[in-house]
């Protein structure tokens, strides 16, 4: 294992306990930066990691490469040396070695712009997994399944994010292995099956696509960091910045953080929590999580999460620590927080916090409540409502009665009727006729943002309220119902079943994003206005004049 001093001796671009961050690299954790990291220079994610660490929350150590390196040709020569410096820091504070055969260090490589862009930029997890470190991780944890699972997860992530390979062929291989093992989920695969799956992935990448996965950890890290920087210019990221008027942002940072393993055991998992309901603004902790899972399993929306009650029943101490930590973050930021967390063998880690994206209706209630609680002044309450057209804020509800065709999870409030579109192209075609469109998908990846922007509502078969797509739907003000198990889509015939009913692309359906219900056909809606909250804000405005 290379020592920190040896790794740092060749450059003055670093720091540690000396104080302010250098222009190009920052450190979070023991012996790291003593002054806050700038969101402009190091991205909001790293800036908030630094603050969470300063607040005393349990944060895995990390280093971050500056936004100044994003998209700059002259910076490419410096990235390798900066990564060496950062890895040396992580090796020292974790007492593990990157590529070590006995105590391997694995890292996540994540994006982070100055303004949050949920799910629009890329992440690569489990970087550092090789044949040798797979054996080392197995010995270190005494858990063959954890090691095999991390290996196949890394190969999946590298192929999709770094190599840019299509996900479909790899999903086909996964389904074939599940069928051969007579299981329905990757969570049921044993270590031997996961090892075989990893080998099939490697063969597929090499034989069909000509892609070789590096066995040298530093090569993996360099490629992952460059892929995250490249993701700044991906179409979905450009669409998001355009839709949210963020064209002036300079680029993304790259945060490299020591991995913690939500897939380590039955007492491990990952999740996302909100300090208040981001759809309605109602007070109280809300969380989605998955046991024996890594964070991308939750935010991708590809798996159905469980709620806070399950964590309280299984690991009450972790649930209490989570509630306390999220409460402390809301108190520190004086705003509703969206918090990502992982627990490994019953030990809780905080991985991210940011001000929660919220619906206009939720924004109004949150602003009124924060002022009433004495957390914010009236002027600050008005600032929280900047850019929101209060004349359009209201709660829509269907009139009359109708038979419910299917039920899901209410993810973004309101009611809407529209024509079914099964993809972004169909959404564009149908919306050109001037009628509202409902985007209906098995799951919604953030790649679908263009289709979501055209749609009036979103319906998915799997996913939870905290998935990135649900977060974006709320921000865009789209009605959203997720986790609708009674939805079965047949893309070949461009049709779907909603419980007992069969519908085709272009047919009308209606969504209730407050109740999580789905109806076949069109329904009429009325709007209820939150008059009391609007009157409160009108009073603030009058007193501010």
Coordinates of C-alpha atoms in Angstrom, one line a residue:
X1 CA 0.0 0.0 0.0
X2 CA 1.5 3.3 -1.0
X3 CA 1.8 5.9 1.8
X4 CA -0.1 9.2 1.7
X5 CA 3.1 11.2 1.9
X6 CA 4.6 9.3 -1.0
X7 CA 1.5 9.8 -3.2
X8 CA 1.4 13.5 -2.4
X9 CA 5.0 14.4 -2.7
X10 CA 4.8 15.1 -6.5
X11 CA 2.2 17.9 -6.3
X12 CA 1.2 21.0 -4.5
X13 CA -2.4 20.7 -5.7
X14 CA -3.5 19.1 -2.4
X15 CA -4.0 20.0 1.2
X16 CA -5.5 18.2 4.2
X17 CA -5.7 19.6 7.7
X18 CA -4.0 22.8 6.5
X19 CA -7.3 24.6 5.9
X20 CA -8.8 25.9 2.6
X21 CA -9.3 23.6 -0.3
X22 CA -6.9 23.6 -3.3
X23 CA -8.3 24.7 -6.7
X24 CA -8.6 21.1 -7.9
X25 CA -9.0 18.5 -5.1
X26 CA -10.8 18.5 -1.8
X27 CA -10.9 15.9 1.1
X28 CA -13.8 15.0 3.4
X29 CA -13.1 13.0 6.5
X30 CA -10.4 12.6 9.2
X31 CA -7.5 14.9 8.4
X32 CA -9.4 16.4 5.5
X33 CA -10.3 20.0 4.7
X34 CA -11.0 22.2 7.7
X35 CA -12.8 24.9 5.7
X36 CA -16.1 24.3 3.9
X37 CA -15.9 23.1 0.3
X38 CA -17.4 25.5 -2.2
X39 CA -20.4 24.2 -4.1
X40 CA -19.2 26.2 -7.2
X41 CA -15.8 24.6 -7.2
X42 CA -16.6 21.1 -5.9
X43 CA -20.3 20.6 -6.5
X44 CA -23.2 20.7 -4.1
X45 CA -22.9 16.9 -3.3
X46 CA -19.3 17.3 -1.9
X47 CA -20.1 20.6 -0.2
X48 CA -23.0 18.9 1.7
X49 CA -20.9 15.8 2.4
X50 CA -18.3 18.1 4.1
X51 CA -21.0 19.8 6.1
X52 CA -22.6 16.5 7.2
X53 CA -19.2 15.3 8.3
X54 CA -18.7 18.6 10.2
X55 CA -22.1 18.1 11.9
X56 CA -20.9 14.8 13.3
X57 CA -22.9 12.5 11.1
X58 CA -21.4 9.2 10.0
X59 CA -20.1 9.9 6.5
X60 CA -17.7 7.6 4.6
X61 CA -14.5 9.4 3.8
X62 CA -14.2 10.9 0.3
X63 CA -12.2 13.1 -2.0
X64 CA -13.5 15.3 -4.8
X65 CA -12.1 16.6 -8.1
X66 CA -13.2 20.1 -9.0
X67 CA -15.7 21.2 -11.6
X68 CA -12.8 23.1 -13.2
X69 CA -11.6 19.7 -14.6
X70 CA -14.9 19.0 -16.4
X71 CA -14.7 19.2 -20.2
X72 CA -11.3 20.8 -20.2
X73 CA -8.8 19.0 -22.5
X74 CA -5.8 20.4 -20.7
X75 CA -7.1 18.9 -17.4
X76 CA -6.9 15.3 -18.6
X77 CA -3.1 15.1 -17.9
X78 CA -3.8 16.1 -14.3
X79 CA -6.6 13.8 -13.4
X80 CA -4.4 10.7 -13.0
X81 CA -2.1 12.4 -10.5
X82 CA -5.1 13.8 -8.6
X83 CA -6.7 10.4 -8.4
X84 CA -3.5 9.0 -7.0
X85 CA -3.4 11.6 -4.3
X86 CA -7.0 11.1 -3.4
X87 CA -6.7 7.3 -3.2
X88 CA -3.7 7.7 -0.9
X89 CA -5.9 9.7 1.5
X90 CA -8.6 7.1 1.5
X91 CA -6.1 4.3 2.0
X92 CA -4.7 6.1 5.1
X93 CA -8.1 6.9 6.7
X94 CA -9.7 3.5 6.0
X95 CA -6.5 1.3 6.6
X96 CA -7.3 -0.5 3.4
X97 CA -5.5 -0.7 0.0
X98 CA -6.9 0.1 -3.4
X99 CA -6.3 -3.2 -5.2
X100 CA -5.0 -4.9 -2.0
X101 CA -5.6 -8.7 -2.0
X102 CA -6.3 -8.9 1.7
X103 CA -8.0 -5.6 2.8
X104 CA -9.3 -4.2 -0.5
X105 CA -10.6 -0.6 -0.7
X106 CA -13.6 -0.2 -3.0
X107 CA -14.9 3.2 -4.0
X108 CA -18.0 4.9 -5.5
X109 CA -17.4 7.5 -8.3
X110 CA -20.3 10.0 -8.3
X111 CA -21.1 13.3 -10.0
X112 CA -22.0 16.6 -8.4
X113 CA -22.8 19.9 -10.0
X114 CA -23.2 23.2 -8.2
X115 CA -27.0 22.7 -8.5
X116 CA -28.6 19.4 -7.9
X117 CA -29.5 17.4 -11.0
X118 CA -31.2 14.2 -9.6
X119 CA -30.3 11.1 -11.7
X120 CA -29.1 13.1 -14.7
X121 CA -25.4 12.5 -14.3
X122 CA -23.6 9.1 -13.9
X123 CA -22.4 7.0 -11.0
X124 CA -20.2 4.0 -10.9
X125 CA -20.1 1.8 -7.8
X126 CA -17.8 -0.9 -6.5
X127 CA -14.8 0.5 -8.4
X128 CA -11.7 -1.5 -7.6
X129 CA -13.3 -4.9 -8.0
X130 CA -11.0 -7.4 -9.7
X131 CA -10.6 -11.1 -9.6
X132 CA -8.0 -10.6 -6.8
X133 CA -10.0 -8.1 -4.7
X134 CA -13.1 -10.2 -5.0
X135 CA -11.3 -12.9 -3.1
X136 CA -9.9 -10.3 -0.7
X137 CA -13.4 -8.9 0.0
X138 CA -14.7 -12.4 0.6
X139 CA -12.0 -13.0 3.2
X140 CA -12.4 -9.6 4.8
X141 CA -16.1 -9.9 5.3
X142 CA -16.4 -13.7 5.5
X143 CA -19.2 -13.3 3.0
X144 CA -18.8 -15.0 -0.5
X145 CA -22.1 -13.6 -1.7
X146 CA -21.2 -10.0 -1.0
X147 CA -17.9 -10.3 -2.9
X148 CA -19.6 -12.0 -5.9
X149 CA -22.5 -9.5 -5.9
X150 CA -20.1 -6.5 -5.8
X151 CA -18.1 -8.0 -8.7
X152 CA -21.1 -8.5 -11.0
X153 CA -22.5 -5.0 -10.0
X154 CA -19.2 -3.4 -10.9
X155 CA -19.1 -5.1 -14.3
X156 CA -22.7 -4.0 -15.0
X157 CA -22.0 -0.4 -14.0
X158 CA -18.7 -0.2 -16.0
X159 CA -20.3 -1.6 -19.1
X160 CA -23.3 0.7 -19.0
X161 CA -21.7 3.9 -17.8
X162 CA -18.1 3.8 -18.8
X163 CA -18.2 1.7 -22.0
X164 CA -21.7 3.0 -23.0
X165 CA -23.0 -0.4 -23.8
X166 CA -26.8 -1.0 -24.0
X167 CA -28.4 -2.4 -20.9
X168 CA -30.7 -4.8 -22.7
X169 CA -28.3 -7.6 -23.6
X170 CA -27.0 -7.7 -20.0
X171 CA -30.6 -7.9 -18.7
X172 CA -31.2 -10.8 -21.1
X173 CA -28.2 -12.6 -19.6
X174 CA -29.4 -11.9 -16.0
X175 CA -32.8 -13.3 -16.9
X176 CA -31.3 -16.4 -18.4
X177 CA -29.2 -17.1 -15.3
X178 CA -32.3 -16.5 -13.1
X179 CA -34.3 -18.9 -15.2
X180 CA -31.5 -21.5 -15.0
X181 CA -31.4 -21.1 -11.2
X182 CA -35.2 -21.2 -10.9
X183 CA -35.4 -17.8 -9.2
X184 CA -37.2 -14.6 -10.0
X185 CA -34.7 -12.0 -8.6
X186 CA -31.0 -11.4 -8.5
X187 CA -31.3 -11.3 -4.7
X188 CA -31.9 -15.0 -4.8
X189 CA -28.8 -15.9 -6.7
X190 CA -26.1 -17.7 -4.7
X191 CA -22.4 -16.9 -4.9
X192 CA -21.7 -19.5 -7.5
X193 CA -24.5 -18.2 -9.8
X194 CA -23.3 -14.6 -9.3
X195 CA -19.7 -15.7 -10.3
X196 CA -21.1 -17.3 -13.4
X197 CA -23.2 -14.2 -14.2
X198 CA -20.1 -12.0 -13.9
X199 CA -18.2 -14.3 -16.3
X200 CA -21.1 -14.2 -18.8
X201 CA -21.1 -10.4 -18.6
X202 CA -17.4 -10.3 -19.3
X203 CA -17.8 -12.6 -22.3
X204 CA -20.7 -10.6 -23.6
X205 CA -18.8 -7.3 -23.3
X206 CA -15.7 -8.8 -25.0
X207 CA -17.3 -10.9 -27.7
X208 CA -20.2 -8.8 -28.8
X209 CA -18.9 -5.3 -28.1
X210 CA -15.2 -5.6 -28.1
X211 CA -15.0 -4.2 -24.6
X212 CA -12.5 -5.4 -22.0
X213 CA -12.9 -4.5 -18.3
X214 CA -9.6 -3.4 -16.8
X215 CA -8.2 -5.5 -14.0
X216 CA -6.0 -2.7 -12.8
X217 CA -8.0 -0.7 -10.2
X218 CA -6.4 2.7 -11.1
X219 CA -7.4 2.1 -14.7
X220 CA -10.9 1.5 -13.6
X221 CA -10.9 4.6 -11.5
X222 CA -9.6 6.8 -14.2
X223 CA -12.1 5.5 -16.7
X224 CA -15.0 5.9 -14.2
X225 CA -14.0 9.5 -13.4
X226 CA -13.7 10.5 -17.0
X227 CA -17.1 8.9 -17.7
X228 CA -18.7 10.9 -14.9
X229 CA -17.2 14.1 -16.4
X230 CA -18.5 13.1 -19.9
X231 CA -22.0 12.6 -18.6
X232 CA -22.2 16.4 -18.2
X233 CA -22.8 16.6 -21.9
X234 CA -25.3 13.7 -22.2
X235 CA -28.6 14.5 -23.8
X236 CA -30.6 13.9 -20.7
X237 CA -28.4 16.2 -18.7
X238 CA -28.6 18.9 -21.3
X239 CA -32.4 18.5 -21.4
X240 CA -32.6 18.8 -17.6
X241 CA -30.5 22.0 -17.6
X242 CA -32.6 23.5 -20.3
X243 CA -35.9 22.7 -18.6
X244 CA -34.7 24.0 -15.3
X245 CA -32.8 27.1 -16.6
X246 CA -29.4 25.9 -15.4
X247 CA -27.5 26.6 -18.6
X248 CA -25.0 28.7 -16.7
X249 CA -23.6 25.9 -14.6
X250 CA -19.9 25.2 -15.4
X251 CA -19.8 21.4 -15.1
X252 CA -19.8 18.5 -12.7
X253 CA -17.3 17.6 -10.0
X254 CA -16.4 14.0 -9.4
X255 CA -16.7 12.6 -5.8
X256 CA -14.8 9.4 -5.0
X257 CA -16.0 7.9 -1.7
X258 CA -15.1 4.8 0.2
X259 CA -17.8 2.2 -0.4
X260 CA -20.2 1.0 2.3
X261 CA -22.2 -2.0 1.5
X262 CA -26.0 -2.1 1.8
X263 CA -25.8 -5.5 0.2
X264 CA -23.6 -7.0 2.9
X265 CA -26.3 -8.9 4.9
X266 CA -29.9 -9.1 5.9
X267 CA -29.1 -6.3 8.4
X268 CA -27.9 -4.0 5.6
X269 CA -29.7 -1.9 3.1
X270 CA -29.9 1.5 1.3
X271 CA -32.6 4.2 1.1
X272 CA -33.7 7.7 0.6
X273 CA -35.5 9.8 3.2
X274 CA -37.3 13.1 3.2
X275 CA -37.7 15.2 6.3
X276 CA -41.2 16.2 5.1
X277 CA -43.5 14.9 2.4
X278 CA -42.2 16.5 -0.9
X279 CA -45.5 15.9 -2.6
X280 CA -47.8 17.6 -0.1
X281 CA -45.5 19.3 2.3
X282 CA -47.0 17.4 5.3
X283 CA -44.6 17.2 8.3
X284 CA -43.0 13.9 9.3
X285 CA -40.2 11.7 8.1
X286 CA -40.8 9.7 4.9
X287 CA -38.4 7.0 3.7
X288 CA -38.1 4.3 1.0
X289 CA -35.5 1.6 1.3
X290 CA -34.4 -1.8 0.2
X291 CA -32.7 -4.4 2.4
X292 CA -29.6 -6.2 0.9
X293 CA -29.3 -3.5 -1.7
X294 CA -27.0 -0.7 -2.9
X295 CA -28.2 2.8 -3.4
X296 CA -28.7 2.7 -7.1
X297 CA -31.3 -0.1 -6.6
X298 CA -33.5 2.4 -4.8
X299 CA -33.1 5.6 -6.9
X300 CA -33.2 3.8 -10.2
X301 CA -36.8 2.8 -9.7
X302 CA -36.3 -0.7 -11.0
X303 CA -37.1 -2.4 -7.7
X304 CA -40.1 -1.9 -5.4
X305 CA -38.9 -0.4 -2.1
X306 CA -40.3 -0.9 1.4
X307 CA -41.2 1.9 3.9
X308 CA -39.9 3.2 7.2
X309 CA -42.1 0.8 9.2
X310 CA -40.1 -2.2 7.9
X311 CA -36.8 -0.6 9.2
X312 CA -38.4 0.3 12.5
X313 CA -39.4 -3.4 12.9
X314 CA -36.2 -4.9 11.8
X315 CA -33.5 -2.4 13.0
X316 CA -35.2 0.0 15.5
X317 CA -31.8 1.6 16.5
X318 CA -31.0 2.4 12.9
X319 CA -34.5 3.8 12.4
X320 CA -34.0 6.1 15.4
X321 CA -30.6 7.2 14.2
X322 CA -32.0 7.9 10.8
X323 CA -34.8 10.0 12.2
X324 CA -32.4 11.9 14.4
X325 CA -29.9 12.5 11.6
X326 CA -32.5 13.7 9.1
X327 CA -34.0 16.0 11.7
X328 CA -30.6 17.4 12.5
X329 CA -30.1 18.1 8.8
X330 CA -33.4 19.9 8.4
X331 CA -32.6 22.0 11.5
X332 CA -29.1 22.8 10.1
X333 CA -30.3 23.7 6.6
X334 CA -33.6 25.2 7.7
X335 CA -35.3 23.5 4.7
X336 CA -36.7 20.1 3.8
X337 CA -34.0 17.6 3.1
X338 CA -33.7 14.7 0.7
X339 CA -31.2 12.3 2.3
X340 CA -29.5 9.2 0.8
X341 CA -28.3 6.6 3.4
X342 CA -26.9 3.1 3.6
X343 CA -26.7 0.8 6.6
X344 CA -24.1 -1.9 6.7
X345 CA -24.6 -4.7 9.3
X346 CA -26.7 -2.3 11.4
X347 CA -24.3 0.7 11.1
X348 CA -25.9 3.8 9.5
X349 CA -24.0 6.0 7.0
X350 CA -25.2 9.3 5.5
X351 CA -24.2 9.6 1.8
X352 CA -25.9 12.7 0.6
X353 CA -28.3 15.5 1.5
X354 CA -29.8 18.3 -0.6
X355 CA -32.8 20.6 -0.4
X356 CA -35.7 18.4 -1.5
X357 CA -37.4 19.0 -4.9
X358 CA -41.0 19.6 -4.2
X359 CA -44.3 20.3 -5.9
X360 CA -45.7 23.8 -5.9
X361 CA -48.4 22.7 -3.5
X362 CA -45.8 21.3 -1.1
X363 CA -43.6 24.4 -1.5
X364 CA -46.5 26.6 -0.3
X365 CA -47.2 24.5 2.8
X366 CA -43.6 24.0 3.7
X367 CA -42.9 27.8 3.5
X368 CA -46.0 28.6 5.6
X369 CA -45.1 25.9 8.2
X370 CA -41.4 26.9 8.4
X371 CA -42.4 30.5 9.1
X372 CA -45.0 29.4 11.7
X373 CA -42.4 27.2 13.4
X374 CA -40.0 30.1 13.7
X375 CA -37.5 28.5 11.5
X376 CA -37.7 31.1 8.7
X377 CA -38.7 34.7 8.6
X378 CA -41.5 35.9 6.4
X379 CA -39.0 37.4 3.9
X380 CA -37.3 34.0 3.8
X381 CA -40.6 32.3 3.4
X382 CA -41.3 34.4 0.3
X383 CA -37.8 33.6 -1.0
X384 CA -38.7 29.9 -0.8
X385 CA -41.6 30.6 -3.1
X386 CA -39.6 32.4 -5.8
X387 CA -40.5 31.2 -9.3
X388 CA -43.8 29.6 -8.2
X389 CA -47.0 30.9 -9.7
X390 CA -49.3 30.9 -6.6
X391 CA -52.3 31.6 -8.7
X392 CA -51.9 28.1 -10.2
X393 CA -51.4 26.3 -6.8
X394 CA -54.2 24.0 -5.9
X395 CA -55.4 20.4 -5.2
X396 CA -57.2 18.8 -8.1
X397 CA -59.7 16.0 -7.5
X398 CA -61.9 13.9 -9.7
X399 CA -65.6 14.6 -9.7
X400 CA -68.2 11.8 -9.6
X401 CA -67.3 8.1 -9.2
X402 CA -65.6 5.5 -11.3
X403 CA -64.3 2.0 -10.9
X404 CA -60.6 1.8 -10.0
X405 CA -58.7 -0.3 -12.6
X406 CA -55.4 -0.5 -10.7
X407 CA -53.6 0.9 -7.6
X408 CA -50.0 2.0 -7.1
X409 CA -48.0 4.3 -5.0
X410 CA -48.9 8.0 -5.0
X411 CA -45.7 9.7 -6.0
X412 CA -46.7 13.2 -7.3
X413 CA -50.1 14.7 -6.5
X414 CA -53.0 15.9 -8.6
X415 CA -55.4 14.3 -11.1
X416 CA -55.0 14.1 -14.8
X417 CA -56.5 12.3 -17.8
X418 CA -54.5 11.7 -21.0
X419 CA -53.7 9.4 -23.9
X420 CA -51.3 6.5 -23.2
X421 CA -47.8 6.7 -24.6
X422 CA -45.3 3.9 -24.1
X423 CA -42.2 5.9 -24.8
X424 CA -40.9 9.4 -25.5
X425 CA -41.4 9.2 -29.2
X426 CA -45.0 8.3 -28.8
X427 CA -45.4 11.0 -26.2
X428 CA -44.0 13.5 -28.7
X429 CA -46.3 12.3 -31.5
X430 CA -49.5 12.3 -29.4
X431 CA -48.8 15.6 -27.7
X432 CA -48.5 17.3 -31.1
X433 CA -52.2 16.8 -31.4
X434 CA -52.8 19.1 -28.5
X435 CA -54.1 16.5 -26.1
X436 CA -52.5 15.5 -22.8
X437 CA -50.4 12.4 -22.6
X438 CA -49.7 9.8 -19.9
X439 CA -46.3 8.2 -20.1
X440 CA -46.8 4.5 -19.2
X441 CA -43.6 2.5 -18.6
X442 CA -42.4 -0.6 -16.7
X443 CA -40.0 1.8 -14.9
X444 CA -38.9 5.3 -15.7
X445 CA -35.2 6.0 -16.0
X446 CA -34.0 9.6 -16.0
X447 CA -33.1 9.0 -19.7
X448 CA -36.9 9.5 -20.2
X449 CA -36.9 13.1 -19.1
X450 CA -37.8 14.4 -22.5
X451 CA -40.9 12.2 -22.6
X452 CA -41.7 13.2 -19.0
X453 CA -41.5 16.9 -19.9
X454 CA -44.1 16.3 -22.7
X455 CA -46.4 14.2 -20.6
X456 CA -49.1 15.4 -18.2
X457 CA -48.7 12.3 -16.0
X458 CA -46.5 9.2 -15.5
X459 CA -47.5 5.7 -14.6
X460 CA -45.0 2.9 -13.8
X461 CA -45.1 -0.8 -12.8
X462 CA -42.2 -0.6 -10.3
X463 CA -40.5 2.1 -8.3
X464 CA -41.1 4.2 -5.2
X465 CA -41.7 7.8 -4.3
X466 CA -38.0 8.5 -3.8
X467 CA -36.8 7.1 -7.1
X468 CA -35.0 9.8 -9.3
X469 CA -37.8 9.7 -11.8
X470 CA -40.4 10.4 -9.2
X471 CA -38.3 13.3 -7.9
X472 CA -38.1 14.8 -11.3
X473 CA -41.9 14.3 -11.9
X474 CA -42.6 16.3 -8.8
X475 CA -40.2 19.0 -9.8
X476 CA -41.8 19.2 -13.3
X477 CA -45.3 19.3 -11.7
X478 CA -46.4 16.0 -13.3
X479 CA -48.9 13.7 -11.7
X480 CA -47.2 10.4 -11.0
X481 CA -48.2 7.0 -9.8
X482 CA -45.5 4.3 -9.4
X483 CA -45.3 0.7 -8.2
X484 CA -48.5 -0.3 -10.0
X485 CA -48.2 -4.1 -9.8
X486 CA -51.4 -4.6 -11.8
X487 CA -49.8 -2.9 -14.9
X488 CA -48.5 -5.3 -17.5
X489 CA -47.1 -3.8 -20.7
X490 CA -46.6 -5.5 -24.1
X491 CA -44.5 -3.2 -26.2
X492 CA -44.7 -5.5 -29.2
X493 CA -48.4 -5.0 -29.5
X494 CA -48.3 -1.5 -28.0
X495 CA -50.9 -2.5 -25.4
X496 CA -51.1 -3.0 -21.7
X497 CA -53.3 -4.6 -19.0
X498 CA -54.5 -2.5 -16.1
X499 CA -55.9 -5.1 -13.8
X500 CA -58.8 -6.6 -15.7
X501 CA -58.8 -4.0 -18.4
X502 CA -56.9 -4.0 -21.7
X503 CA -55.7 -0.7 -23.1
X504 CA -53.8 0.3 -26.2
X505 CA -51.4 3.2 -27.0
X506 CA -53.5 6.3 -27.6
X507 CA -56.4 5.2 -25.3
X508 CA -57.4 7.5 -22.4
X509 CA -56.5 6.7 -18.8
X510 CA -56.8 8.8 -15.7
X511 CA -54.4 9.1 -12.7
X512 CA -55.0 10.2 -9.1
X513 CA -51.5 11.1 -7.8
X514 CA -52.9 11.7 -4.3
X515 CA -54.5 8.3 -3.9
X516 CA -52.3 6.2 -6.2
X517 CA -55.3 5.1 -8.3
X518 CA -55.6 4.5 -12.0
X519 CA -58.8 4.6 -14.1
X520 CA -59.6 3.6 -17.7
X521 CA -61.1 6.5 -19.7
X522 CA -61.4 10.3 -19.1
X523 CA -62.5 11.9 -15.9
X524 CA -63.4 15.5 -15.0
X525 CA -61.5 17.3 -12.3
X526 CA -62.1 20.3 -10.1
X527 CA -59.5 22.4 -8.2
X528 CA -59.5 23.1 -4.5
X529 CA -57.4 26.1 -3.6
X530 CA -55.4 26.2 -0.3
X531 CA -57.0 29.6 0.6
X532 CA -55.7 29.8 4.2
X533 CA -52.0 29.3 3.2
X534 CA -52.4 31.7 0.3
X535 CA -53.9 34.3 2.6
X536 CA -50.9 33.9 4.9
X537 CA -48.5 34.5 2.1
X538 CA -50.5 37.4 0.9
X539 CA -50.1 38.9 4.4
X540 CA -46.3 38.4 4.1
X541 CA -46.2 40.2 0.8
X542 CA -48.3 43.1 2.1
X543 CA -46.0 43.6 5.1
X544 CA -42.9 43.4 2.9
X545 CA -44.0 46.4 0.8

